[in-house]
Tab-separated table of C-alpha atoms in Angstrom:
chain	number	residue	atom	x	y	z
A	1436	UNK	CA	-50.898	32.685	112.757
A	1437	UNK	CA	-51.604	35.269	114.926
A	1438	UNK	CA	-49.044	36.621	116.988
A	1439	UNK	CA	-51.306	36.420	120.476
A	1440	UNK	CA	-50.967	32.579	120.101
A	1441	UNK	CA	-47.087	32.853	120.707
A	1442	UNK	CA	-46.738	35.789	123.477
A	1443	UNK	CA	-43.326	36.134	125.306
A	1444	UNK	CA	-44.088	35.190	128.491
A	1445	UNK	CA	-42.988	37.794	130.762
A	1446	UNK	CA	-43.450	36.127	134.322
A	1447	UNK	CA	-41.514	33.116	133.123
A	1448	UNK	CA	-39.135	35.330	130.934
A	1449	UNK	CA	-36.610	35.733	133.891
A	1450	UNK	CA	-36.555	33.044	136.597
A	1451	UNK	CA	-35.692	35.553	139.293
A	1452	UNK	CA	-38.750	35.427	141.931
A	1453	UNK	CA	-40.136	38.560	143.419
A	1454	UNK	CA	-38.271	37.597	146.707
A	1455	UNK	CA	-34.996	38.161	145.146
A	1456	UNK	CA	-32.727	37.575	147.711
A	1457	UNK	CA	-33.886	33.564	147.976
A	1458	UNK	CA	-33.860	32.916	144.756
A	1459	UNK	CA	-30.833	34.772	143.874
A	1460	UNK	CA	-29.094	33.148	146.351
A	1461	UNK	CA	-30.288	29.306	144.728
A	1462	UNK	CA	-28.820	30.793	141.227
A	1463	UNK	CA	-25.812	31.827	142.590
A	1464	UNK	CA	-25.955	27.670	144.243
A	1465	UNK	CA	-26.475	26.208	141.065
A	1466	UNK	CA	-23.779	28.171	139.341
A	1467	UNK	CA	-21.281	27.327	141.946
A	1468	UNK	CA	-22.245	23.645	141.597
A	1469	UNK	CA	-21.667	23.813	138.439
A	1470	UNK	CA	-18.337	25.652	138.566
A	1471	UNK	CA	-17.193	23.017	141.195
A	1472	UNK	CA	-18.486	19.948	138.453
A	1473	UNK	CA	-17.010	21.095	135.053
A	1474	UNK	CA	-15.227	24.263	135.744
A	1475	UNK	CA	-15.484	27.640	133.803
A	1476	UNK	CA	-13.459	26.773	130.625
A	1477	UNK	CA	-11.592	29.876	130.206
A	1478	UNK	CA	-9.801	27.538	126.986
A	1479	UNK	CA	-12.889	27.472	125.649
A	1480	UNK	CA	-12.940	29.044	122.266
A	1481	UNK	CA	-9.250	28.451	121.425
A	1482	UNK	CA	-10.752	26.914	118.225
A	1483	UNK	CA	-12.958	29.876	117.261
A	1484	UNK	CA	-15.785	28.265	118.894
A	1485	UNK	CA	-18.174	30.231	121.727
A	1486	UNK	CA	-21.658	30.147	122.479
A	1487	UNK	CA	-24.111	33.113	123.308
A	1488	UNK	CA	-27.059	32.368	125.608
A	1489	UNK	CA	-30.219	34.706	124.610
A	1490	UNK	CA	-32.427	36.478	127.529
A	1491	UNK	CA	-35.759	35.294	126.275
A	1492	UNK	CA	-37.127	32.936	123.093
A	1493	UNK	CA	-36.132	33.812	119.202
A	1494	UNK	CA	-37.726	37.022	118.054
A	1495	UNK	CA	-36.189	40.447	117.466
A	1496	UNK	CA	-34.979	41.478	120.019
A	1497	UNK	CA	-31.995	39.461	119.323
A	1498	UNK	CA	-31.923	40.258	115.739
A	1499	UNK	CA	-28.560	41.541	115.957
A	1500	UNK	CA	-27.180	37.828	116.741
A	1501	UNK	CA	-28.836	36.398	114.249
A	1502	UNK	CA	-28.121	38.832	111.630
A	1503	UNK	CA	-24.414	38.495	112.330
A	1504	UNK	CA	-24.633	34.969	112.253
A	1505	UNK	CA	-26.599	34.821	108.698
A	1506	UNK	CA	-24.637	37.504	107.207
A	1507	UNK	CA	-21.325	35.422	108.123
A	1508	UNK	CA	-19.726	38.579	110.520
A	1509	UNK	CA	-18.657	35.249	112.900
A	1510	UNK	CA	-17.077	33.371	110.304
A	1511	UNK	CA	-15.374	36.432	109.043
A	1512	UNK	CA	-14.334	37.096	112.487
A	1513	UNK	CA	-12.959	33.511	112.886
A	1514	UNK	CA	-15.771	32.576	115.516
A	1515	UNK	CA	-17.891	29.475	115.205
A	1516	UNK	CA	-20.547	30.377	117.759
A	1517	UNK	CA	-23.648	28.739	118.989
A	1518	UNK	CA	-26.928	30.786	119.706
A	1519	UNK	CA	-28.651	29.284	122.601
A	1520	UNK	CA	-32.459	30.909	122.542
A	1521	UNK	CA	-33.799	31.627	126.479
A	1522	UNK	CA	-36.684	30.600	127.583
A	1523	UNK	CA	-38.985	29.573	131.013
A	1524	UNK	CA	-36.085	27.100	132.244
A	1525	UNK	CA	-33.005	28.852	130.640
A	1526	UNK	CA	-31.130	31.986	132.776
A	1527	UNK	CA	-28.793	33.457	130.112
A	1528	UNK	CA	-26.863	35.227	133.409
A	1529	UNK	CA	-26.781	31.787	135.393
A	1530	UNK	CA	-25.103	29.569	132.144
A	1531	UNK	CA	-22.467	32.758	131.147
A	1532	UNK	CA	-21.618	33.269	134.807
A	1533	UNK	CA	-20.798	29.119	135.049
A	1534	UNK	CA	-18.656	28.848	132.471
A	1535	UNK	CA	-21.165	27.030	130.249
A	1536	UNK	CA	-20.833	29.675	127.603
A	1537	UNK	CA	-19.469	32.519	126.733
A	1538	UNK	CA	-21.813	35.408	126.114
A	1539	UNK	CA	-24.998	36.224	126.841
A	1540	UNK	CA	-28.078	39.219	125.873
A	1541	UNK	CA	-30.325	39.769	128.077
A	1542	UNK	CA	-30.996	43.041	129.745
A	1543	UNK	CA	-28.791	44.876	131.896
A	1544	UNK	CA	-30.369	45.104	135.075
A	1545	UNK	CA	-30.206	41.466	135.179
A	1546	UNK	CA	-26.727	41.128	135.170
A	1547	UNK	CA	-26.343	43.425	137.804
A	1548	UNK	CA	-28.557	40.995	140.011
A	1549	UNK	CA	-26.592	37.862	138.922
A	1550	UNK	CA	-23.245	39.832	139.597
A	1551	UNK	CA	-24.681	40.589	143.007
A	1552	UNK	CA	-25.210	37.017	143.727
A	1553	UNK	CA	-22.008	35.677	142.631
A	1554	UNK	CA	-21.480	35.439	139.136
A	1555	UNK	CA	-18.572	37.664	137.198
A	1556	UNK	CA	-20.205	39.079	134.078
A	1557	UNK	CA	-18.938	42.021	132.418
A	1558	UNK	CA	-20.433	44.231	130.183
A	1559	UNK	CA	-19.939	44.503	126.240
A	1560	UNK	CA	-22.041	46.860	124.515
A	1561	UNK	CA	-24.629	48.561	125.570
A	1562	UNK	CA	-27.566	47.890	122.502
A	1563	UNK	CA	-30.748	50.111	124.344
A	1564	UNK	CA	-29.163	52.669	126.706
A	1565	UNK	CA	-32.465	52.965	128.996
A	1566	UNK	CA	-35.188	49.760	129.082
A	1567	UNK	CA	-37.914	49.416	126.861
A	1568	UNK	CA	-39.663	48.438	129.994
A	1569	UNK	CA	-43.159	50.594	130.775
A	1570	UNK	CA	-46.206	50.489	132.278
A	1571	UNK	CA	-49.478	50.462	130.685
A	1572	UNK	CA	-53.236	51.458	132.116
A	1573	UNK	CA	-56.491	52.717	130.393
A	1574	UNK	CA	-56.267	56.526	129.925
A	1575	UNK	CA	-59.773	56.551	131.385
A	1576	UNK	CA	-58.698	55.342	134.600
A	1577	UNK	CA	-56.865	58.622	134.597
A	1578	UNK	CA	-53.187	56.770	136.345
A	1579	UNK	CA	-50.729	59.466	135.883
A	1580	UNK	CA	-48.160	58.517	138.313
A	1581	UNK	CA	-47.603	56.860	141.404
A	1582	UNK	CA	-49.480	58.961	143.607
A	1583	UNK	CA	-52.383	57.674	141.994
A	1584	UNK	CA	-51.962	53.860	141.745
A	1585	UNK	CA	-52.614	53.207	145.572
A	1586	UNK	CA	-55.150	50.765	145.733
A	1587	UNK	CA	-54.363	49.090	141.954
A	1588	UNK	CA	-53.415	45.568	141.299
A	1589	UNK	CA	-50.711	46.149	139.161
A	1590	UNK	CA	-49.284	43.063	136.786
A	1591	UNK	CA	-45.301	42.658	137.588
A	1592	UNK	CA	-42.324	40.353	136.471
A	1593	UNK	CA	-39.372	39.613	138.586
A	1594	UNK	CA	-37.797	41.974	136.751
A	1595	UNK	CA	-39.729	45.104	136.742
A	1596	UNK	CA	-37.267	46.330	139.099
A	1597	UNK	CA	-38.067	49.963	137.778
A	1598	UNK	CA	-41.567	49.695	139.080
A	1599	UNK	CA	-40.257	49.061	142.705
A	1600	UNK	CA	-37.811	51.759	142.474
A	1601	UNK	CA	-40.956	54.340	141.371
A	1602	UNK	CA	-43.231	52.918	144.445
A	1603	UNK	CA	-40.304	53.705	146.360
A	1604	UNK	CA	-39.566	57.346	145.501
A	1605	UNK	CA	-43.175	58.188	145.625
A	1606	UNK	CA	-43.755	56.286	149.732
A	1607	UNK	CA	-45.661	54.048	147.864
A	1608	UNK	CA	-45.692	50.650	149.899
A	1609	UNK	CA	-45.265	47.409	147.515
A	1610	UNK	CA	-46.855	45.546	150.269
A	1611	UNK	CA	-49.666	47.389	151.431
A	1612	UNK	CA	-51.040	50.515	149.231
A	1613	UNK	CA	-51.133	48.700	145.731
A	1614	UNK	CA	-51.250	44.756	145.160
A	1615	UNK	CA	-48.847	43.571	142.804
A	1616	UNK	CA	-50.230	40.141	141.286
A	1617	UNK	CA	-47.617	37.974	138.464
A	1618	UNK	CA	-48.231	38.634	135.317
A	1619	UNK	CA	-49.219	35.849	133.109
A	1620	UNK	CA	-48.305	34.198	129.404
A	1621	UNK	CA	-49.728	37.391	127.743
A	1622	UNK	CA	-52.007	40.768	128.486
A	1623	UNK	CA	-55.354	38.922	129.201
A	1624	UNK	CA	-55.083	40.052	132.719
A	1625	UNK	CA	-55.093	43.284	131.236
A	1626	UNK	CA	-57.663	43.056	128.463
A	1627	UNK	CA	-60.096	41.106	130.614
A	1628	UNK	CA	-59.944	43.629	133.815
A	1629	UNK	CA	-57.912	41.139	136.242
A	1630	UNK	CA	-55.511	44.235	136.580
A	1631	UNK	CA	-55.243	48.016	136.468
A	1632	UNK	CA	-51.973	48.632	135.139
A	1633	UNK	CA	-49.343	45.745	133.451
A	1634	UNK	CA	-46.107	45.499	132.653
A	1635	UNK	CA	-45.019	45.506	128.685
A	1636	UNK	CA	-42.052	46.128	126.731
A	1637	UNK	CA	-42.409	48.617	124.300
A	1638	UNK	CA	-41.626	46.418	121.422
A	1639	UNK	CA	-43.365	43.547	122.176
A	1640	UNK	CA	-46.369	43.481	124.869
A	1641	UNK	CA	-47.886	46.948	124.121
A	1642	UNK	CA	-48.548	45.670	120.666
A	1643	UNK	CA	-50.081	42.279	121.920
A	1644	UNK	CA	-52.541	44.775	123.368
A	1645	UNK	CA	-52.878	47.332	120.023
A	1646	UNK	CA	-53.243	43.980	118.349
A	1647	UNK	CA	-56.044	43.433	120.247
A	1648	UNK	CA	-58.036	46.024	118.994
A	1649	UNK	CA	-57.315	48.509	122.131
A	1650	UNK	CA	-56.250	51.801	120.172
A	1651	UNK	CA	-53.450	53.310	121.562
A	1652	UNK	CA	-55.130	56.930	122.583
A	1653	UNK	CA	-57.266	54.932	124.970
A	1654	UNK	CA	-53.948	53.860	126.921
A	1655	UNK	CA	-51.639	55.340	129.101
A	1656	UNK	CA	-47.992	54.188	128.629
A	1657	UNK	CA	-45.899	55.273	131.613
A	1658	UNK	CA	-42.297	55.428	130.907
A	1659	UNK	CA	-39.985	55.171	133.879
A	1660	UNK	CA	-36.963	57.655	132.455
A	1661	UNK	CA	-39.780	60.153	133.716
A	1662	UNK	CA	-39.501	59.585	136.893
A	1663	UNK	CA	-35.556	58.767	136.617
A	1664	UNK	CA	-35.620	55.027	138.005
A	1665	UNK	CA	-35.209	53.438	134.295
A	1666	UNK	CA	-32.577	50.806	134.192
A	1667	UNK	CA	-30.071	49.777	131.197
A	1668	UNK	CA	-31.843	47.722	128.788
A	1669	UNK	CA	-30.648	45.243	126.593
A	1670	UNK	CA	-26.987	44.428	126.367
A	1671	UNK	CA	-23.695	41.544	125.476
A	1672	UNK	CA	-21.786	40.650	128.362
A	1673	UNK	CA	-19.612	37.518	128.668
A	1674	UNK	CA	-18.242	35.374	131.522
A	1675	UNK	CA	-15.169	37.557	133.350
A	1676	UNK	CA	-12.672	34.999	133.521
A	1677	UNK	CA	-13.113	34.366	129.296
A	1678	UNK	CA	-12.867	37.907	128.519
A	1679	UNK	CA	-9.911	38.363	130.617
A	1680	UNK	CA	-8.617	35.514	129.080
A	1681	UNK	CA	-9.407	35.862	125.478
A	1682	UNK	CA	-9.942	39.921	125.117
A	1683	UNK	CA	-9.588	39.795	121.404
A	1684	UNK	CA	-12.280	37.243	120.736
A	1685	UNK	CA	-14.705	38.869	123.175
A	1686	UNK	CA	-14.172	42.247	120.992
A	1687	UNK	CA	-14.342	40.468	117.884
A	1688	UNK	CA	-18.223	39.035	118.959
A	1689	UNK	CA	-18.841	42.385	120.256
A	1690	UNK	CA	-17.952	43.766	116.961
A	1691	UNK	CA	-19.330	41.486	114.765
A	1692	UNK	CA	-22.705	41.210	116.843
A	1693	UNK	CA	-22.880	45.275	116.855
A	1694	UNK	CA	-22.129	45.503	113.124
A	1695	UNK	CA	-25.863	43.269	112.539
A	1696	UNK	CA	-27.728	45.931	115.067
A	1697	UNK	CA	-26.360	48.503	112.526
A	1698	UNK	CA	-27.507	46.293	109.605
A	1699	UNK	CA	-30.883	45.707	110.966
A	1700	UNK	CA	-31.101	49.446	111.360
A	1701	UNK	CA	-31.197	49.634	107.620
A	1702	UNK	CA	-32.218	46.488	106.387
A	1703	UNK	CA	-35.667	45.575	108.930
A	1704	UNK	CA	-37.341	43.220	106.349
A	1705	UNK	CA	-34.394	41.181	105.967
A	1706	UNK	CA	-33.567	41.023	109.526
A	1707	UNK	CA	-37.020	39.587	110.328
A	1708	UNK	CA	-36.448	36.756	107.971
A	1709	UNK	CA	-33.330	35.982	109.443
A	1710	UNK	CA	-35.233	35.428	112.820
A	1711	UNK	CA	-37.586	33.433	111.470
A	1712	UNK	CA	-35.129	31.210	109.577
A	1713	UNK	CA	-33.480	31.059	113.304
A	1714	UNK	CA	-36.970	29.225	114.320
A	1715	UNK	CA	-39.336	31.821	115.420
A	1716	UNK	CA	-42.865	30.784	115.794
A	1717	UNK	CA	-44.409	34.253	115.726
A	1718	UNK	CA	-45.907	35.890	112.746
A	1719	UNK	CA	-44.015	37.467	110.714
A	1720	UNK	CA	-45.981	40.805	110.042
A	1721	UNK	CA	-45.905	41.461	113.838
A	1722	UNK	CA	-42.459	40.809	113.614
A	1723	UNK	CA	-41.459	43.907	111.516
A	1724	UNK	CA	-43.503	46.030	113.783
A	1725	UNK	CA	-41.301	44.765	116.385
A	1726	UNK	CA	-38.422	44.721	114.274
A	1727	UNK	CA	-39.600	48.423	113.886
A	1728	UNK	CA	-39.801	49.337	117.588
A	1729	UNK	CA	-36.769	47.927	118.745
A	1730	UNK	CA	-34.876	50.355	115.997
A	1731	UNK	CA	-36.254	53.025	117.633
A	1732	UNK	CA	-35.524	52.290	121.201
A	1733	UNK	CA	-31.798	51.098	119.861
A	1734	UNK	CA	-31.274	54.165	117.884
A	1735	UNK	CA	-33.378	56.624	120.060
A	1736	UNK	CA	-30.231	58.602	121.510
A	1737	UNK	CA	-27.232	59.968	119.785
A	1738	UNK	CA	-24.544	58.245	121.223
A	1739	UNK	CA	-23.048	55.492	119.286
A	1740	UNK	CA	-24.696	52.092	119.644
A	1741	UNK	CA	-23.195	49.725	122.418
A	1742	UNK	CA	-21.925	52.793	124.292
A	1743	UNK	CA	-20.858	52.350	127.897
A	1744	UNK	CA	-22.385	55.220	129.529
A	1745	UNK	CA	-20.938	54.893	133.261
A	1746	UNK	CA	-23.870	57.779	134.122
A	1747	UNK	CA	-26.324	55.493	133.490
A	1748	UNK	CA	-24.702	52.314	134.669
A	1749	UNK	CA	-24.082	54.194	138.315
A	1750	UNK	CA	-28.139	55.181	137.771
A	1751	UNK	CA	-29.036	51.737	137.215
A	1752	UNK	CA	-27.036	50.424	140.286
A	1753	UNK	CA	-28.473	53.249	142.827
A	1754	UNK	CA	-32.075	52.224	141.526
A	1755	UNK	CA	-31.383	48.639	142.322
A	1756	UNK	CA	-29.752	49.450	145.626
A	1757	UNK	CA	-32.238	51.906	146.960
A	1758	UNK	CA	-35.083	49.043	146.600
A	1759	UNK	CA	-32.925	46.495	147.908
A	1760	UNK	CA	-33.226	44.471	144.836
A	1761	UNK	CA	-29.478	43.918	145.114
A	1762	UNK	CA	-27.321	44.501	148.152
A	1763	UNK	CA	-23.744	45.172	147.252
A	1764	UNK	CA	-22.946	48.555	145.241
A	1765	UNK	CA	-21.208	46.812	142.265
A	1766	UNK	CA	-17.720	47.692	141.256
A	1767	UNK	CA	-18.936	50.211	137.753
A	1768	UNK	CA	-15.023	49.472	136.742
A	1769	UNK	CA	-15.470	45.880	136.698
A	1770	UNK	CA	-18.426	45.254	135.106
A	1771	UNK	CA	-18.190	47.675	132.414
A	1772	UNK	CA	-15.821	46.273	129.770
A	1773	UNK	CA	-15.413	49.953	128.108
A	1774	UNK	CA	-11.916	48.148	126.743
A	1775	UNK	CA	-13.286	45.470	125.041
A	1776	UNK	CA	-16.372	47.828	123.209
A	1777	UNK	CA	-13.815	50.639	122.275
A	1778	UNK	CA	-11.905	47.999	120.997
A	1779	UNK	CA	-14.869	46.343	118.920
A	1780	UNK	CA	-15.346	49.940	117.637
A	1781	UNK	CA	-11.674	50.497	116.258
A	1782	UNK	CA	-12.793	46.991	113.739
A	1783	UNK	CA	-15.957	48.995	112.837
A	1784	UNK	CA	-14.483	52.576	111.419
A	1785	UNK	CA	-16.293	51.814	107.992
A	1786	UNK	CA	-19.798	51.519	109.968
A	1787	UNK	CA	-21.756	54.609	111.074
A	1788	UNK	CA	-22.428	53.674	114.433
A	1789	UNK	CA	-24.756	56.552	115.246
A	1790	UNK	CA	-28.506	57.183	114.403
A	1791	UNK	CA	-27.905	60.112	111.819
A	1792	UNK	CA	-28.984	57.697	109.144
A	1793	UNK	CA	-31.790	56.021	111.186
A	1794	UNK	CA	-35.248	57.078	110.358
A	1795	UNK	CA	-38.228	55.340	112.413
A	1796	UNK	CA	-40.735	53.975	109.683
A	1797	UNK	CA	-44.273	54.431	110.747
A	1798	UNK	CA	-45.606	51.230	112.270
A	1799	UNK	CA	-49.041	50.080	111.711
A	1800	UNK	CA	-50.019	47.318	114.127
A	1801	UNK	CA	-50.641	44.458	111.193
């Protein structure tokens, strides 16, 4: 099968619209509606049992949850949980900010948008300190930087908040110098000249478009840490009120969930099969590359995975402020749970935690 059949879809991955504000405001509706109906269960759990609520479909990117889930780190933890894959009509912020489950993994700039709206999540580990988020154009159109994408159509997702914080620092106008069109299902737009420049995670759309046969020295990747408006990537939080309630089980999952990130550091091949048991429909061979890339963005600094790095939290929150993607400057001492993940460390003092072991292996689009 080949993997180009069964894309992520990034304008669907997130159901945030690019006016934020509106539909913020209707997520922030349905979660109180759904607080008022069936309340948020903060006794939920008492038997062991929780449920985690993925940002996007089964692939791995979430390998750590299901790795810690085949490899019995749950049980052994005393947690029966459920792993609820995302998808088009599933908001992994929306659900753990109701009540309807417990934890969630989706990336971090996210939750900062659903906190600013009115949910209460809180922060667990920190799995990719900086998204895997870029840009991508043909090096022969020669798009260095921002300066020189007025007059592009450029392919964006309601999340490629980075993008709008770059157009801003540069007096590019969103509205008026570039045209920003929704990007589809996969990178057709791209491959068939609909766009100049689309969005792509580094593990996962800039292969769709290797795969395609375009080689990677005719492309240029533009990574927003250069121009310092990246966000936090990929993360665990969980609903406030249950980790205020039940502090030990939220570091237990944290634990548990970090110790199969460190086991997928070192153990790739098996990982993959353990998201593909899970029910993933992609192909497996493009599933170690991506297995592949998202050890290196995990592992690609020396801190210790899951750190809480307030630096880049307070980074992240400025970027999303200065575009007016959110409103309120969030409370950094609220949302960051750096309790519960030194906690989840202190069960982990037989793991090395850090990338000293980590070696990328080259990766050969299949």
């Amino acid at each position: 099968m080949s993997f180009l059949s069964t894309p992520r879809t990034g304008a669907s991955r997130r159901p945030w619209s690019s006016t934020l504000r509106f539909a913020g405001a209707a997520v922030a509706a349905v979660a109180a509606i759904s607080l008022t109906a069936c309340g948020s269960d903060n006794s939920a759990g008492n038997d062991g049992k929780v449920e985690v609520v993925l940002g996007w479909v089964v692939q791995p990117e979430f390998a750590s949850v299901f790795a810690a889930e085949a490899l019995g780190y749950y049980d052994e933890a005393g947690l029966d949980v459920t792993i609820k894959p995302g998808g088009p009509e599933v908001n992994a912020e929306q659900l753990v900010g109701a009540g309807s489950a417990q934890f969630g993994v989706d990336n971090g700039s996210n939750v900062f948008l659903s906190n600013d709206v009115g949910t209460d999540l809180v922060t667990l580990a920190q799995l990719e300190q900086e998204t895997s988020l870029r840009l991508v154009s043909r090096a022969a159109d020669n798009l260095q930087g921002p300066e020189t994408w007025k007059g592009k159509k450029i392919g964006v997702w309601s999340s490629a908040n980075s993008l709008y914080a770059s157009l801003a620092k540069h007096n590019v106008e969103k509205d008026t110098d570039v045209t920003l069109v929704e990007q589809g299902f996969d990178m057709s737009q791209f491959l068939n000249g609909e766009i100049d420049m689309a969005s792509a995670y580094g593990y996962n759309e800039v292969g769709q478009i290797l795969q395609a046969g375009v080689p990677l020295s005719d492309l240029t990747i533009y990574d927003y840490s250069e121009d310092g408006t990246a966000t936090i990537g990929l993360q665990l939080f969980g609903n406030g009120d249950f980790v205020e309630s039940n502090p030990e089980k939220a570091a237990d999952f944290t634990a548990a969930t970090i110790k199969g990130q460190v086991y997928c550091r070192d153990n790739p091949e098996e990982c993959v099969q353990f998201v593909a048991d899970a029910g993933a429909t992609i192909d497996k061979n493009f599933m170690l590359w991506q297995m592949n890339e998202v050890n290196k963005s995990v592992w690609s600094t020396d801190v210790p995975v899951g750190t809480l790095d307030r630096a880049l939290y307070q980074q992240t929150a400025d970027v999303l402020a200065d575009t007016g993607v959110i409103e309120n400057a969030p409370d950094l001492d609220a949302v960051m749970g750096t309790e519960i993940y030194n906690s989840a460390v202190e069960k982990l003092t037989d793991l090395d935690l850090t990338n000293k072991t980590f070696t990328p292996k080259e990766n050969p689009i299949p």
